[in-house]
Each structure stands twice: as C-alpha cells, then as structure tokens.
Amino acid sequence: MEPIYTIDELNQRIKLLEERQDTEWCAIKNHIDDITENLKPLNLIRNTVEEINETVGFKSHLAQSVISIGIGYLAKRFIVGKGDSMLKGILGSIVQLIITNLISKPGETSEEESSSRE
C-alpha cells in the first residue's frame, strides 16, 4: 500500500475498502446459504444417490427409481416400524410415497429456491 497524504485520499481509500468489505461479506453469505442448502437431509440423500449412480455407472432412470423406492421403503420402516394396525400401514405407505417422490425428483428445485432468494 502506498502512503496516504491527504484527507481526500484517506476518505477515498476508506470508501474503497468498505465496498470491498461489502462484496466479500455478500460472497460469504452466499457461500453459507449454499452450504446450508447442501446440508439439508433431502439434499444429502439426493446427492448420495447421485454419487452412487455415477460410481456404479448407472445412468438410467430405472436405477434412480429403484434406489429411490429402496430409500423410501427404509424410511417407512424407520419411521413407522412393523406395526400391525391399519392406520400405521397407511401412514407408512404415505411416508414411503412422499420420500420416494422427493428423492426421485431432480435437484432443480433447490437451485430454483436459491436463485429466488437473490
């Protein structure tokens, strides 16, 4: 940095640094928003499923559907368990359907949400 000799130069440098601080702060906020979006449980599951598809080499929608149904079934078993009542069975099927549909959807919804916040 070069030395400052006048008040005008000082004020100009202060203004420049404040603008730089604002832009850096906005970048940090956006980065934090991206991190929190990626740490949502649904996005963690979706990203894991996508990584499994890429690792194993599954590129078809069939593999994505099978994995989504499997995760939905596991969620049903964790949430409802092996209840004998009809109400638990219906509730479990609804939970399985919702989770399967959420996981099988492409990740476009989270990108739309983040762009709408800006």
C-alpha atoms as an extended CHARMM CRD file, in Angstrom:
* protein
*
       118  EXT
         1         1  MET       CA              0.0000000000        0.0000000000        0.0000000000  PROA      1               0.0000000000
         2         2  GLU       CA              1.1830000000        3.4250000000       -0.7910000000  PROA      2               0.0000000000
         3         3  PRO       CA              1.1100000000        6.1550000000        1.8510000000  PROA      3               0.0000000000
         4         4  ILE       CA             -1.8690000000        8.4970000000        2.1240000000  PROA      4               0.0000000000
         5         5  TYR       CA             -1.1040000000       12.2050000000        2.3160000000  PROA      5               0.0000000000
         6         6  THR       CA             -4.4940000000       13.9500000000        2.1300000000  PROA      6               0.0000000000
         7         7  ILE       CA             -7.8800000000       13.6080000000        3.7430000000  PROA      7               0.0000000000
         8         8  ASP       CA             -9.4990000000       13.0830000000        0.3280000000  PROA      8               0.0000000000
         9         9  GLU       CA             -7.1940000000       10.1630000000       -0.3810000000  PROA      9               0.0000000000
        10        10  LEU       CA             -7.9960000000        8.7270000000        3.0360000000  PROA      10              0.0000000000
        11        11  ASN       CA            -11.7470000000        9.0490000000        2.5220000000  PROA      11              0.0000000000
        12        12  GLN       CA            -11.4390000000        7.5380000000       -0.9420000000  PROA      12              0.0000000000
        13        13  ARG       CA             -9.4360000000        4.5840000000        0.3970000000  PROA      13              0.0000000000
        14        14  ILE       CA            -11.9550000000        4.0890000000        3.2390000000  PROA      14              0.0000000000
        15        15  LYS       CA            -14.8210000000        4.0570000000        0.7580000000  PROA      15              0.0000000000
        16        16  LEU       CA            -12.9880000000        1.5750000000       -1.4610000000  PROA      16              0.0000000000
        17        17  LEU       CA            -12.2770000000       -0.7320000000        1.4720000000  PROA      17              0.0000000000
        18        18  GLU       CA            -15.8950000000       -0.5360000000        2.6740000000  PROA      18              0.0000000000
        19        19  GLU       CA            -17.1180000000       -1.5290000000       -0.7930000000  PROA      19              0.0000000000
        20        20  ARG       CA            -14.6450000000       -4.4070000000       -0.8450000000  PROA      20              0.0000000000
        21        21  GLN       CA            -15.8270000000       -5.4850000000        2.5880000000  PROA      21              0.0000000000
        22        22  ASP       CA            -19.4680000000       -5.4140000000        1.4370000000  PROA      22              0.0000000000
        23        23  THR       CA            -18.7770000000       -7.5460000000       -1.6340000000  PROA      23              0.0000000000
        24        24  GLU       CA            -16.7490000000      -10.0460000000        0.3800000000  PROA      24              0.0000000000
        25        25  TRP       CA            -19.4680000000      -10.2080000000        3.0420000000  PROA      25              0.0000000000
        26        26  CYS       CA            -22.1150000000      -10.8880000000        0.3600000000  PROA      26              0.0000000000
        27        27  ALA       CA            -19.9360000000      -13.6520000000       -1.0620000000  PROA      27              0.0000000000
        28        28  ILE       CA            -19.5930000000      -15.2020000000        2.3990000000  PROA      28              0.0000000000
        29        29  LYS       CA            -23.3670000000      -15.0620000000        2.9410000000  PROA      29              0.0000000000
        30        30  ASN       CA            -23.9860000000      -16.7550000000       -0.4210000000  PROA      30              0.0000000000
        31        31  HSD       CA            -21.4470000000      -19.4390000000        0.4120000000  PROA      31              0.0000000000
        32        32  ILE       CA            -23.1250000000      -20.0860000000        3.7780000000  PROA      32              0.0000000000
        33        33  ASP       CA            -26.5260000000      -20.3130000000        2.0470000000  PROA      33              0.0000000000
        34        34  ASP       CA            -25.1040000000      -22.8880000000       -0.3710000000  PROA      34              0.0000000000
        35        35  ILE       CA            -23.6540000000      -24.9100000000        2.4950000000  PROA      35              0.0000000000
        36        36  THR       CA            -26.9230000000      -24.9210000000        4.4540000000  PROA      36              0.0000000000
        37        37  GLU       CA            -28.8110000000      -25.9230000000        1.3080000000  PROA      37              0.0000000000
        38        38  ASN       CA            -26.4400000000      -28.8400000000        0.7480000000  PROA      38              0.0000000000
        39        39  LEU       CA            -26.7160000000      -29.9550000000        4.3830000000  PROA      39              0.0000000000
        40        40  LYS       CA            -30.4880000000      -30.4150000000        4.2650000000  PROA      40              0.0000000000
        41        41  PRO       CA            -31.2910000000      -34.1020000000        4.7920000000  PROA      41              0.0000000000
        42        42  LEU       CA            -33.1510000000      -34.4500000000        1.4960000000  PROA      42              0.0000000000
        43        43  ASN       CA            -30.2710000000      -32.9210000000       -0.4610000000  PROA      43              0.0000000000
        44        44  LEU       CA            -27.7440000000      -35.1190000000        1.3730000000  PROA      44              0.0000000000
        45        45  ILE       CA            -29.7180000000      -38.2110000000        0.3880000000  PROA      45              0.0000000000
        46        46  ARG       CA            -30.2110000000      -36.9920000000       -3.1750000000  PROA      46              0.0000000000
        47        47  ASN       CA            -26.5000000000      -36.1840000000       -3.5790000000  PROA      47              0.0000000000
        48        48  THR       CA            -25.5410000000      -39.5760000000       -2.1490000000  PROA      48              0.0000000000
        49        49  VAL       CA            -27.8690000000      -41.3480000000       -4.5790000000  PROA      49              0.0000000000
        50        50  GLU       CA            -26.4140000000      -39.3570000000       -7.4780000000  PROA      50              0.0000000000
        51        51  GLU       CA            -22.8700000000      -40.2300000000       -6.3950000000  PROA      51              0.0000000000
        52        52  ILE       CA            -23.7970000000      -43.9160000000       -6.1650000000  PROA      52              0.0000000000
        53        53  ASN       CA            -25.2680000000      -43.7390000000       -9.6590000000  PROA      53              0.0000000000
        54        54  GLU       CA            -22.0970000000      -42.1470000000      -11.0110000000  PROA      54              0.0000000000
        55        55  THR       CA            -19.7710000000      -44.5450000000       -9.1720000000  PROA      55              0.0000000000
        56        56  VAL       CA            -21.5900000000      -47.7040000000      -10.1250000000  PROA      56              0.0000000000
        57        57  GLY       CA            -22.1960000000      -46.4400000000      -13.6250000000  PROA      57              0.0000000000
        58        58  PHE       CA            -25.9750000000      -46.3300000000      -13.5790000000  PROA      58              0.0000000000
        59        59  LYS       CA            -27.1160000000      -43.6780000000      -15.9730000000  PROA      59              0.0000000000
        60        60  SER       CA            -30.6930000000      -44.8180000000      -16.4620000000  PROA      60              0.0000000000
        61        61  HSD       CA            -33.8190000000      -43.5580000000      -14.7780000000  PROA      61              0.0000000000
        62        62  LEU       CA            -34.6040000000      -47.1360000000      -13.7860000000  PROA      62              0.0000000000
        63        63  ALA       CA            -31.6410000000      -47.2890000000      -11.4180000000  PROA      63              0.0000000000
        64        64  GLN       CA            -32.5920000000      -43.9190000000       -9.9100000000  PROA      64              0.0000000000
        65        65  SER       CA            -36.1580000000      -45.1550000000       -9.4000000000  PROA      65              0.0000000000
        66        66  VAL       CA            -35.0480000000      -48.4000000000       -7.7580000000  PROA      66              0.0000000000
        67        67  ILE       CA            -32.7500000000      -46.5760000000       -5.3660000000  PROA      67              0.0000000000
        68        68  SER       CA            -35.4820000000      -44.0150000000       -4.5530000000  PROA      68              0.0000000000
        69        69  ILE       CA            -38.0030000000      -46.7560000000       -3.8360000000  PROA      69              0.0000000000
        70        70  GLY       CA            -35.4820000000      -48.5560000000       -1.6310000000  PROA      70              0.0000000000
        71        71  ILE       CA            -34.7380000000      -45.4320000000        0.3890000000  PROA      71              0.0000000000
        72        72  GLY       CA            -38.4850000000      -44.7540000000        0.6790000000  PROA      72              0.0000000000
        73        73  TYR       CA            -39.0190000000      -48.2830000000        1.9850000000  PROA      73              0.0000000000
        74        74  LEU       CA            -36.2250000000      -47.9070000000        4.5350000000  PROA      74              0.0000000000
        75        75  ALA       CA            -37.6710000000      -44.5680000000        5.6700000000  PROA      75              0.0000000000
        76        76  LYS       CA            -41.0540000000      -46.2280000000        6.1130000000  PROA      76              0.0000000000
        77        77  ARG       CA            -39.5070000000      -48.9640000000        8.2600000000  PROA      77              0.0000000000
        78        78  PHE       CA            -37.5760000000      -46.4570000000       10.3940000000  PROA      78              0.0000000000
        79        79  ILE       CA            -40.4930000000      -44.1010000000       10.9390000000  PROA      79              0.0000000000
        80        80  VAL       CA            -43.4370000000      -46.4980000000       11.2700000000  PROA      80              0.0000000000
        81        81  GLY       CA            -41.8360000000      -49.8320000000       12.0290000000  PROA      81              0.0000000000
        82        82  LYS       CA            -43.6200000000      -53.1560000000       11.6430000000  PROA      82              0.0000000000
        83        83  GLY       CA            -46.9580000000      -52.1020000000       13.0960000000  PROA      83              0.0000000000
        84        84  ASP       CA            -49.9620000000      -54.3800000000       12.7320000000  PROA      84              0.0000000000
        85        85  SER       CA            -52.5510000000      -51.6210000000       12.7310000000  PROA      85              0.0000000000
        86        86  MET       CA            -54.1240000000      -50.4470000000        9.5020000000  PROA      86              0.0000000000
        87        87  LEU       CA            -53.5080000000      -46.7860000000       10.3740000000  PROA      87              0.0000000000
        88        88  LYS       CA            -49.7670000000      -47.3870000000       10.7590000000  PROA      88              0.0000000000
        89        89  GLY       CA            -49.7170000000      -49.2170000000        7.4490000000  PROA      89              0.0000000000
        90        90  ILE       CA            -51.4470000000      -46.3500000000        5.6470000000  PROA      90              0.0000000000
        91        91  LEU       CA            -49.2330000000      -43.7640000000        7.3450000000  PROA      91              0.0000000000
        92        92  GLY       CA            -46.1270000000      -45.7590000000        6.4240000000  PROA      92              0.0000000000
        93        93  SER       CA            -47.2080000000      -46.0280000000        2.7910000000  PROA      93              0.0000000000
        94        94  ILE       CA            -47.7990000000      -42.2780000000        2.6290000000  PROA      94              0.0000000000
        95        95  VAL       CA            -44.3800000000      -41.5850000000        4.1560000000  PROA      95              0.0000000000
        96        96  GLN       CA            -42.7650000000      -44.0060000000        1.7000000000  PROA      96              0.0000000000
        97        97  LEU       CA            -44.5200000000      -42.3860000000       -1.2560000000  PROA      97              0.0000000000
        98        98  ILE       CA            -43.5500000000      -38.8600000000       -0.1990000000  PROA      98              0.0000000000
        99        99  ILE       CA            -39.8980000000      -39.7090000000        0.4190000000  PROA      99              0.0000000000
       100       100  THR       CA            -39.6250000000      -41.7310000000       -2.7890000000  PROA      100             0.0000000000
       101       101  ASN       CA            -41.0800000000      -38.8530000000       -4.8020000000  PROA      101             0.0000000000
       102       102  LEU       CA            -38.8400000000      -36.2690000000       -3.1360000000  PROA      102             0.0000000000
       103       103  ILE       CA            -35.6870000000      -38.2680000000       -3.7430000000  PROA      103             0.0000000000
       104       104  SER       CA            -36.5210000000      -39.2410000000       -7.3090000000  PROA      104             0.0000000000
       105       105  LYS       CA            -37.1040000000      -35.6220000000       -8.3570000000  PROA      105             0.0000000000
       106       106  PRO       CA            -34.1220000000      -33.9080000000       -9.9490000000  PROA      106             0.0000000000
       107       107  GLY       CA            -32.2030000000      -31.3300000000       -7.8410000000  PROA      107             0.0000000000
       108       108  GLU       CA            -33.6410000000      -28.4210000000       -9.8460000000  PROA      108             0.0000000000
       109       109  THR       CA            -35.9560000000      -27.3070000000       -7.0380000000  PROA      109             0.0000000000
       110       110  SER       CA            -33.1010000000      -26.4020000000       -4.7060000000  PROA      110             0.0000000000
       111       111  GLU       CA            -31.3940000000      -24.3940000000       -7.4620000000  PROA      111             0.0000000000
       112       112  GLU       CA            -34.6360000000      -22.5230000000       -8.1570000000  PROA      112             0.0000000000
       113       113  GLU       CA            -35.0690000000      -21.7360000000       -4.4630000000  PROA      113             0.0000000000
       114       114  SER       CA            -31.5380000000      -20.3800000000       -4.1500000000  PROA      114             0.0000000000
       115       115  SER       CA            -31.9200000000      -18.2080000000       -7.2490000000  PROA      115             0.0000000000
       116       116  SER       CA            -35.2480000000      -16.8440000000       -5.9930000000  PROA      116             0.0000000000
       117       117  ARG       CA            -33.5650000000      -15.7010000000       -2.7320000000  PROA      117             0.0000000000
       118       118  GLU       CA            -31.1490000000      -13.4510000000       -4.5910000000  PROA      118             0.0000000000
